[in-house]
Each structure stands twice: as structure tokens, then as C-alpha cells.
mmCIF file with all atom_site columns, C-alpha atoms in Angstrom:
data_model
loop_
_atom_site.group_PDB
_atom_site.id
_atom_site.type_symbol
_atom_site.label_atom_id
_atom_site.label_alt_id
_atom_site.label_comp_id
_atom_site.label_asym_id
_atom_site.label_entity_id
_atom_site.label_seq_id
_atom_site.pdbx_PDB_ins_code
_atom_site.Cartn_x
_atom_site.Cartn_y
_atom_site.Cartn_z
_atom_site.occupancy
_atom_site.B_iso_or_equiv
_atom_site.pdbx_formal_charge
_atom_site.auth_seq_id
_atom_site.auth_comp_id
_atom_site.auth_asym_id
_atom_site.auth_atom_id
_atom_site.pdbx_PDB_model_num
ATOM 1   C CA . MET M 1 1   ? 0.000  0.000  0.000  1.00 0.00 ? 1   MET M CA 1
ATOM 2   C CA . LYS M 1 2   ? 1.360  3.407  -0.986 1.00 0.00 ? 2   LYS M CA 1
ATOM 3   C CA . HIS M 1 3   ? 1.387  6.123  1.653  1.00 0.00 ? 3   HIS M CA 1
ATOM 4   C CA . PRO M 1 4   ? -0.118 9.512  0.789  1.00 0.00 ? 4   PRO M CA 1
ATOM 5   C CA . LYS M 1 5   ? 2.285  11.922 -0.901 1.00 0.00 ? 5   LYS M CA 1
ATOM 6   C CA . SER M 1 6   ? 2.619  14.000 2.291  1.00 0.00 ? 6   SER M CA 1
ATOM 7   C CA . TYR M 1 7   ? 4.019  10.942 4.036  1.00 0.00 ? 7   TYR M CA 1
ATOM 8   C CA . ASP M 1 8   ? 6.039  9.408  1.232  1.00 0.00 ? 8   ASP M CA 1
ATOM 9   C CA . SER M 1 9   ? 9.052  7.632  2.734  1.00 0.00 ? 9   SER M CA 1
ATOM 10  C CA . THR M 1 10  ? 11.587 4.950  2.006  1.00 0.00 ? 10  THR M CA 1
ATOM 11  C CA . PRO M 1 11  ? 11.195 1.382  3.297  1.00 0.00 ? 11  PRO M CA 1
ATOM 12  C CA . GLU M 1 12  ? 14.176 2.014  5.608  1.00 0.00 ? 12  GLU M CA 1
ATOM 13  C CA . THR M 1 13  ? 12.470 5.058  7.126  1.00 0.00 ? 13  THR M CA 1
ATOM 14  C CA . ARG M 1 14  ? 9.180  3.189  7.597  1.00 0.00 ? 14  ARG M CA 1
ATOM 15  C CA . LYS M 1 15  ? 11.013 0.323  9.302  1.00 0.00 ? 15  LYS M CA 1
ATOM 16  C CA . ARG M 1 16  ? 12.887 2.723  11.621 1.00 0.00 ? 16  ARG M CA 1
ATOM 17  C CA . MET M 1 17  ? 9.718  4.651  12.481 1.00 0.00 ? 17  MET M CA 1
ATOM 18  C CA . SER M 1 18  ? 7.799  1.438  13.237 1.00 0.00 ? 18  SER M CA 1
ATOM 19  C CA . LYS M 1 19  ? 10.249 0.753  16.062 1.00 0.00 ? 19  LYS M CA 1
ATOM 20  C CA . VAL M 1 20  ? 9.523  4.060  17.839 1.00 0.00 ? 20  VAL M CA 1
ATOM 21  C CA . LYS M 1 21  ? 7.871  3.337  21.188 1.00 0.00 ? 21  LYS M CA 1
ATOM 22  C CA . LEU M 1 22  ? 4.999  5.540  22.297 1.00 0.00 ? 22  LEU M CA 1
ATOM 23  C CA . LYS M 1 23  ? 4.870  4.109  25.805 1.00 0.00 ? 23  LYS M CA 1
ATOM 24  C CA . ASN M 1 24  ? 7.324  2.445  28.166 1.00 0.00 ? 24  ASN M CA 1
ATOM 25  C CA . GLY M 1 25  ? 10.474 3.646  26.427 1.00 0.00 ? 25  GLY M CA 1
ATOM 26  C CA . ASP M 1 26  ? 13.833 3.022  28.088 1.00 0.00 ? 26  ASP M CA 1
ATOM 27  C CA . ALA M 1 27  ? 14.083 6.513  29.577 1.00 0.00 ? 27  ALA M CA 1
ATOM 28  C CA . GLU M 1 28  ? 10.525 6.485  30.896 1.00 0.00 ? 28  GLU M CA 1
ATOM 29  C CA . MET M 1 29  ? 10.979 3.049  32.478 1.00 0.00 ? 29  MET M CA 1
ATOM 30  C CA . LEU M 1 30  ? 14.295 4.063  34.067 1.00 0.00 ? 30  LEU M CA 1
ATOM 31  C CA . LEU M 1 31  ? 12.694 7.102  35.705 1.00 0.00 ? 31  LEU M CA 1
ATOM 32  C CA . ALA M 1 32  ? 9.632  5.121  36.819 1.00 0.00 ? 32  ALA M CA 1
ATOM 33  C CA . LYS M 1 33  ? 11.730 2.358  38.394 1.00 0.00 ? 33  LYS M CA 1
ATOM 34  C CA . LYS M 1 34  ? 13.896 4.843  40.267 1.00 0.00 ? 34  LYS M CA 1
ATOM 35  C CA . LEU M 1 35  ? 10.809 6.586  41.650 1.00 0.00 ? 35  LEU M CA 1
ATOM 36  C CA . TRP M 1 36  ? 9.276  3.248  42.644 1.00 0.00 ? 36  TRP M CA 1
ATOM 37  C CA . HIS M 1 37  ? 12.448 2.169  44.478 1.00 0.00 ? 37  HIS M CA 1
ATOM 38  C CA . LEU M 1 38  ? 12.396 5.468  46.359 1.00 0.00 ? 38  LEU M CA 1
ATOM 39  C CA . GLY M 1 39  ? 8.878  4.625  47.532 1.00 0.00 ? 39  GLY M CA 1
ATOM 40  C CA . TYR M 1 40  ? 6.897  6.962  45.272 1.00 0.00 ? 40  TYR M CA 1
ATOM 41  C CA . ARG M 1 41  ? 3.765  5.481  43.760 1.00 0.00 ? 41  ARG M CA 1
ATOM 42  C CA . TYR M 1 42  ? 2.401  6.690  40.472 1.00 0.00 ? 42  TYR M CA 1
ATOM 43  C CA . ARG M 1 43  ? 0.174  5.941  37.534 1.00 0.00 ? 43  ARG M CA 1
ATOM 44  C CA . LYS M 1 44  ? 1.592  5.447  34.080 1.00 0.00 ? 44  LYS M CA 1
ATOM 45  C CA . ASN M 1 45  ? -0.048 7.102  31.081 1.00 0.00 ? 45  ASN M CA 1
ATOM 46  C CA . ASP M 1 46  ? -3.015 8.259  33.167 1.00 0.00 ? 46  ASP M CA 1
ATOM 47  C CA . LYS M 1 47  ? -5.736 8.994  30.613 1.00 0.00 ? 47  LYS M CA 1
ATOM 48  C CA . ARG M 1 48  ? -7.771 10.906 33.191 1.00 0.00 ? 48  ARG M CA 1
ATOM 49  C CA . LEU M 1 49  ? -5.245 13.739 32.935 1.00 0.00 ? 49  LEU M CA 1
ATOM 50  C CA . PRO M 1 50  ? -4.611 16.018 29.949 1.00 0.00 ? 50  PRO M CA 1
ATOM 51  C CA . GLY M 1 51  ? -1.806 14.630 27.813 1.00 0.00 ? 51  GLY M CA 1
ATOM 52  C CA . SER M 1 52  ? -1.799 11.238 29.605 1.00 0.00 ? 52  SER M CA 1
ATOM 53  C CA . PRO M 1 53  ? 1.460  11.948 31.471 1.00 0.00 ? 53  PRO M CA 1
ATOM 54  C CA . ASP M 1 54  ? 4.090  9.218  31.256 1.00 0.00 ? 54  ASP M CA 1
ATOM 55  C CA . ILE M 1 55  ? 4.198  9.222  35.059 1.00 0.00 ? 55  ILE M CA 1
ATOM 56  C CA . ALA M 1 56  ? 1.575  10.865 37.288 1.00 0.00 ? 56  ALA M CA 1
ATOM 57  C CA . ILE M 1 57  ? 2.288  11.127 41.012 1.00 0.00 ? 57  ILE M CA 1
ATOM 58  C CA . SER M 1 58  ? -1.283 11.749 42.181 1.00 0.00 ? 58  SER M CA 1
ATOM 59  C CA . LYS M 1 59  ? -0.453 12.345 45.841 1.00 0.00 ? 59  LYS M CA 1
ATOM 60  C CA . HIS M 1 60  ? 1.666  15.364 44.905 1.00 0.00 ? 60  HIS M CA 1
ATOM 61  C CA . HIS M 1 61  ? -0.137 16.368 41.681 1.00 0.00 ? 61  HIS M CA 1
ATOM 62  C CA . ILE M 1 62  ? 3.012  16.037 39.568 1.00 0.00 ? 62  ILE M CA 1
ATOM 63  C CA . ALA M 1 63  ? 2.732  15.085 35.892 1.00 0.00 ? 63  ALA M CA 1
ATOM 64  C CA . ILE M 1 64  ? 5.990  13.838 34.386 1.00 0.00 ? 64  ILE M CA 1
ATOM 65  C CA . PHE M 1 65  ? 6.603  13.691 30.650 1.00 0.00 ? 65  PHE M CA 1
ATOM 66  C CA . VAL M 1 66  ? 9.620  12.058 29.015 1.00 0.00 ? 66  VAL M CA 1
ATOM 67  C CA . ASP M 1 67  ? 9.757  13.665 25.581 1.00 0.00 ? 67  ASP M CA 1
ATOM 68  C CA . GLY M 1 68  ? 11.556 12.384 22.523 1.00 0.00 ? 68  GLY M CA 1
ATOM 69  C CA . GLU M 1 69  ? 13.894 15.032 21.141 1.00 0.00 ? 69  GLU M CA 1
ATOM 70  C CA . PHE M 1 70  ? 12.682 14.756 17.553 1.00 0.00 ? 70  PHE M CA 1
ATOM 71  C CA . TRP M 1 71  ? 8.945  14.427 18.237 1.00 0.00 ? 71  TRP M CA 1
ATOM 72  C CA . HIS M 1 72  ? 8.748  17.292 20.722 1.00 0.00 ? 72  HIS M CA 1
ATOM 73  C CA . GLY M 1 73  ? 11.082 19.701 18.951 1.00 0.00 ? 73  GLY M CA 1
ATOM 74  C CA . LYS M 1 74  ? 14.272 19.941 21.017 1.00 0.00 ? 74  LYS M CA 1
ATOM 75  C CA . ASP M 1 75  ? 16.406 22.751 19.534 1.00 0.00 ? 75  ASP M CA 1
ATOM 76  C CA . TRP M 1 76  ? 13.604 23.139 17.006 1.00 0.00 ? 76  TRP M CA 1
ATOM 77  C CA . ASP M 1 77  ? 14.818 26.320 15.305 1.00 0.00 ? 77  ASP M CA 1
ATOM 78  C CA . VAL M 1 78  ? 18.097 24.611 14.400 1.00 0.00 ? 78  VAL M CA 1
ATOM 79  C CA . ARG M 1 79  ? 16.682 21.148 13.728 1.00 0.00 ? 79  ARG M CA 1
ATOM 80  C CA . LYS M 1 80  ? 13.866 22.449 11.520 1.00 0.00 ? 80  LYS M CA 1
ATOM 81  C CA . GLU M 1 81  ? 16.391 23.892 9.076  1.00 0.00 ? 81  GLU M CA 1
ATOM 82  C CA . ARG M 1 82  ? 18.081 20.489 8.713  1.00 0.00 ? 82  ARG M CA 1
ATOM 83  C CA . LEU M 1 83  ? 14.932 18.600 7.715  1.00 0.00 ? 83  LEU M CA 1
ATOM 84  C CA . GLN M 1 84  ? 15.113 17.350 4.167  1.00 0.00 ? 84  GLN M CA 1
ATOM 85  C CA . ARG M 1 85  ? 12.629 14.519 3.580  1.00 0.00 ? 85  ARG M CA 1
ATOM 86  C CA . ASN M 1 86  ? 8.927  15.315 3.901  1.00 0.00 ? 86  ASN M CA 1
ATOM 87  C CA . ARG M 1 87  ? 9.908  18.703 5.276  1.00 0.00 ? 87  ARG M CA 1
ATOM 88  C CA . GLU M 1 88  ? 6.447  20.297 5.264  1.00 0.00 ? 88  GLU M CA 1
ATOM 89  C CA . TYR M 1 89  ? 4.860  17.236 6.863  1.00 0.00 ? 89  TYR M CA 1
ATOM 90  C CA . TRP M 1 90  ? 7.392  17.072 9.713  1.00 0.00 ? 90  TRP M CA 1
ATOM 91  C CA . ILE M 1 91  ? 7.377  20.808 10.388 1.00 0.00 ? 91  ILE M CA 1
ATOM 92  C CA . GLU M 1 92  ? 3.591  20.780 10.709 1.00 0.00 ? 92  GLU M CA 1
ATOM 93  C CA . LYS M 1 93  ? 3.586  17.591 12.804 1.00 0.00 ? 93  LYS M CA 1
ATOM 94  C CA . ILE M 1 94  ? 6.267  18.686 15.262 1.00 0.00 ? 94  ILE M CA 1
ATOM 95  C CA . GLU M 1 95  ? 4.931  22.211 15.630 1.00 0.00 ? 95  GLU M CA 1
ATOM 96  C CA . GLU M 1 96  ? 1.515  20.704 16.426 1.00 0.00 ? 96  GLU M CA 1
ATOM 97  C CA . ASN M 1 97  ? 3.210  18.559 19.089 1.00 0.00 ? 97  ASN M CA 1
ATOM 98  C CA . ILE M 1 98  ? 4.941  21.608 20.596 1.00 0.00 ? 98  ILE M CA 1
ATOM 99  C CA . ALA M 1 99  ? 1.655  23.552 20.675 1.00 0.00 ? 99  ALA M CA 1
ATOM 100 C CA . ARG M 1 100 ? -0.149 20.564 22.241 1.00 0.00 ? 100 ARG M CA 1
ATOM 101 C CA . ASP M 1 101 ? 2.542  20.269 24.939 1.00 0.00 ? 101 ASP M CA 1
ATOM 102 C CA . ILE M 1 102 ? 2.013  23.939 25.849 1.00 0.00 ? 102 ILE M CA 1
ATOM 103 C CA . ARG M 1 103 ? -1.778 23.475 25.918 1.00 0.00 ? 103 ARG M CA 1
ATOM 104 C CA . VAL M 1 104 ? -1.553 20.327 28.051 1.00 0.00 ? 104 VAL M CA 1
ATOM 105 C CA . ASP M 1 105 ? 0.755  22.035 30.570 1.00 0.00 ? 105 ASP M CA 1
ATOM 106 C CA . LYS M 1 106 ? -1.686 24.939 30.842 1.00 0.00 ? 106 LYS M CA 1
ATOM 107 C CA . ASP M 1 107 ? -4.616 22.555 31.380 1.00 0.00 ? 107 ASP M CA 1
ATOM 108 C CA . LEU M 1 108 ? -2.710 20.595 34.033 1.00 0.00 ? 108 LEU M CA 1
ATOM 109 C CA . ARG M 1 109 ? -1.782 23.787 35.903 1.00 0.00 ? 109 ARG M CA 1
ATOM 110 C CA . ALA M 1 110 ? -5.433 24.863 35.825 1.00 0.00 ? 110 ALA M CA 1
ATOM 111 C CA . MET M 1 111 ? -6.263 21.550 37.538 1.00 0.00 ? 111 MET M CA 1
ATOM 112 C CA . GLY M 1 112 ? -3.652 22.171 40.243 1.00 0.00 ? 112 GLY M CA 1
ATOM 113 C CA . TRP M 1 113 ? -1.028 19.825 38.794 1.00 0.00 ? 113 TRP M CA 1
ATOM 114 C CA . THR M 1 114 ? 2.631  20.624 38.170 1.00 0.00 ? 114 THR M CA 1
ATOM 115 C CA . PRO M 1 115 ? 3.899  19.397 34.803 1.00 0.00 ? 115 PRO M CA 1
ATOM 116 C CA . ILE M 1 116 ? 7.588  18.630 34.351 1.00 0.00 ? 116 ILE M CA 1
ATOM 117 C CA . HIS M 1 117 ? 9.270  17.586 31.115 1.00 0.00 ? 117 HIS M CA 1
ATOM 118 C CA . PHE M 1 118 ? 12.530 15.772 30.524 1.00 0.00 ? 118 PHE M CA 1
ATOM 119 C CA . TRP M 1 119 ? 14.190 14.959 27.229 1.00 0.00 ? 119 TRP M CA 1
ATOM 120 C CA . SER M 1 120 ? 14.623 11.202 26.881 1.00 0.00 ? 120 SER M CA 1
ATOM 121 C CA . LYS M 1 121 ? 18.389 11.504 26.350 1.00 0.00 ? 121 LYS M CA 1
ATOM 122 C CA . GLU M 1 122 ? 18.595 13.712 29.463 1.00 0.00 ? 122 GLU M CA 1
ATOM 123 C CA . VAL M 1 123 ? 16.988 10.927 31.517 1.00 0.00 ? 123 VAL M CA 1
ATOM 124 C CA . LEU M 1 124 ? 19.295 8.276  30.080 1.00 0.00 ? 124 LEU M CA 1
ATOM 125 C CA . LYS M 1 125 ? 22.363 10.437 30.673 1.00 0.00 ? 125 LYS M CA 1
ATOM 126 C CA . ASP M 1 126 ? 21.470 11.839 34.121 1.00 0.00 ? 126 ASP M CA 1
ATOM 127 C CA . ALA M 1 127 ? 18.526 9.980  35.640 1.00 0.00 ? 127 ALA M CA 1
ATOM 128 C CA . ASP M 1 128 ? 19.596 10.961 39.151 1.00 0.00 ? 128 ASP M CA 1
ATOM 129 C CA . GLY M 1 129 ? 19.535 14.644 38.218 1.00 0.00 ? 129 GLY M CA 1
ATOM 130 C CA . CYS M 1 130 ? 16.006 14.205 36.851 1.00 0.00 ? 130 CYS M CA 1
ATOM 131 C CA . ILE M 1 131 ? 14.968 12.405 40.045 1.00 0.00 ? 131 ILE M CA 1
ATOM 132 C CA . SER M 1 132 ? 16.399 15.319 42.069 1.00 0.00 ? 132 SER M CA 1
ATOM 133 C CA . ALA M 1 133 ? 14.244 17.776 40.095 1.00 0.00 ? 133 ALA M CA 1
ATOM 134 C CA . ILE M 1 134 ? 11.155 15.649 40.792 1.00 0.00 ? 134 ILE M CA 1
ATOM 135 C CA . LEU M 1 135 ? 12.031 15.376 44.500 1.00 0.00 ? 135 LEU M CA 1
ATOM 136 C CA . GLU M 1 136 ? 12.284 19.182 44.676 1.00 0.00 ? 136 GLU M CA 1
ATOM 137 C CA . LEU M 1 137 ? 8.735  19.410 43.318 1.00 0.00 ? 137 LEU M CA 1
ATOM 138 C CA . ILE M 1 138 ? 7.572  16.852 45.882 1.00 0.00 ? 138 ILE M CA 1
ATOM 139 C CA . ILE M 1 139 ? 9.156  18.859 48.701 1.00 0.00 ? 139 ILE M CA 1
ATOM 140 C CA . ASP M 1 140 ? 7.530  22.017 47.323 1.00 0.00 ? 140 ASP M CA 1
ATOM 141 C CA . SER M 1 141 ? 4.134  20.258 47.303 1.00 0.00 ? 141 SER M CA 1
ATOM 142 C CA . TYR M 1 142 ? 4.432  19.712 51.076 1.00 0.00 ? 142 TYR M CA 1
ATOM 143 C CA . GLU M 1 143 ? 5.209  23.387 51.650 1.00 0.00 ? 143 GLU M CA 1
ATOM 144 C CA . GLU M 1 144 ? 2.064  24.603 49.877 1.00 0.00 ? 144 GLU M CA 1
#
């Protein structure tokens, strides 16, 4: 079956993209396990919350997102210029993702939740630093 022109890609690209995990990626699982071992309980991909956070610590109203660098537009102004294949499609797709992330954060804040985002490579490189940032939010939730 041929993909629509806006999503025309090579077999290699389709194969690579089919391996992208939407849930339970390595970085997300690493962060979740560390939180669990520290005694923090959470829900994964809680659909009751805007954006279905990767990890939701209900007791402290903290919504944690582990974002893929490409999909969520890390260094977007630079990266956008480098896109070559399906340029218009990817620019539209990623800019929609960025706008949705902003909207979801706003909705979560309106519900009294604190959203926090980490880049997946940041978690893999410095999981303990990410845990420290989450623990600071937990401490802050006790002070409120």
C-alpha cells in the first residue's frame, strides 16, 4: 500500500519509524523504576489527565513527561532547518506537538497539577539529576 504523498518515505524510514515506542520507552521506564524504588507510587499514562502523562504522582499532583527530542522539537529552530525529507509534513507535525505540549501544561496547571518535562536523552544520561528535580517538586508540594 502506498502512503499519501505527504508521508512518502523509504522502506528504511518506515522500518525505523515502526520501532519508535509511544509508551514504556527506556528513559521512561528508568525514571519510573527509580521513583518506585524510592517509595513513590504513580500511575503510568493516566488517561484521566490532559496529555496522559508518562508518570503521574497523584499524591503530589506532579505530571511527568519524558519527551523524545525529535517528536517534541528539542532545539527546534536549528533542527527544523536540517529537515530534508517530507519537510512540510514534519514541520507541521512537530509544531503541532509543541503547541499541544504547551496546551496540556496549561490545562494541568489549571487543575492544580505541576507538569515537568525531561528529554529522553537527558533521563538516560542523568537519571539521578532528573529524580532530584522531581524530589524538589515533591518537597515544594508539602510546603504549599
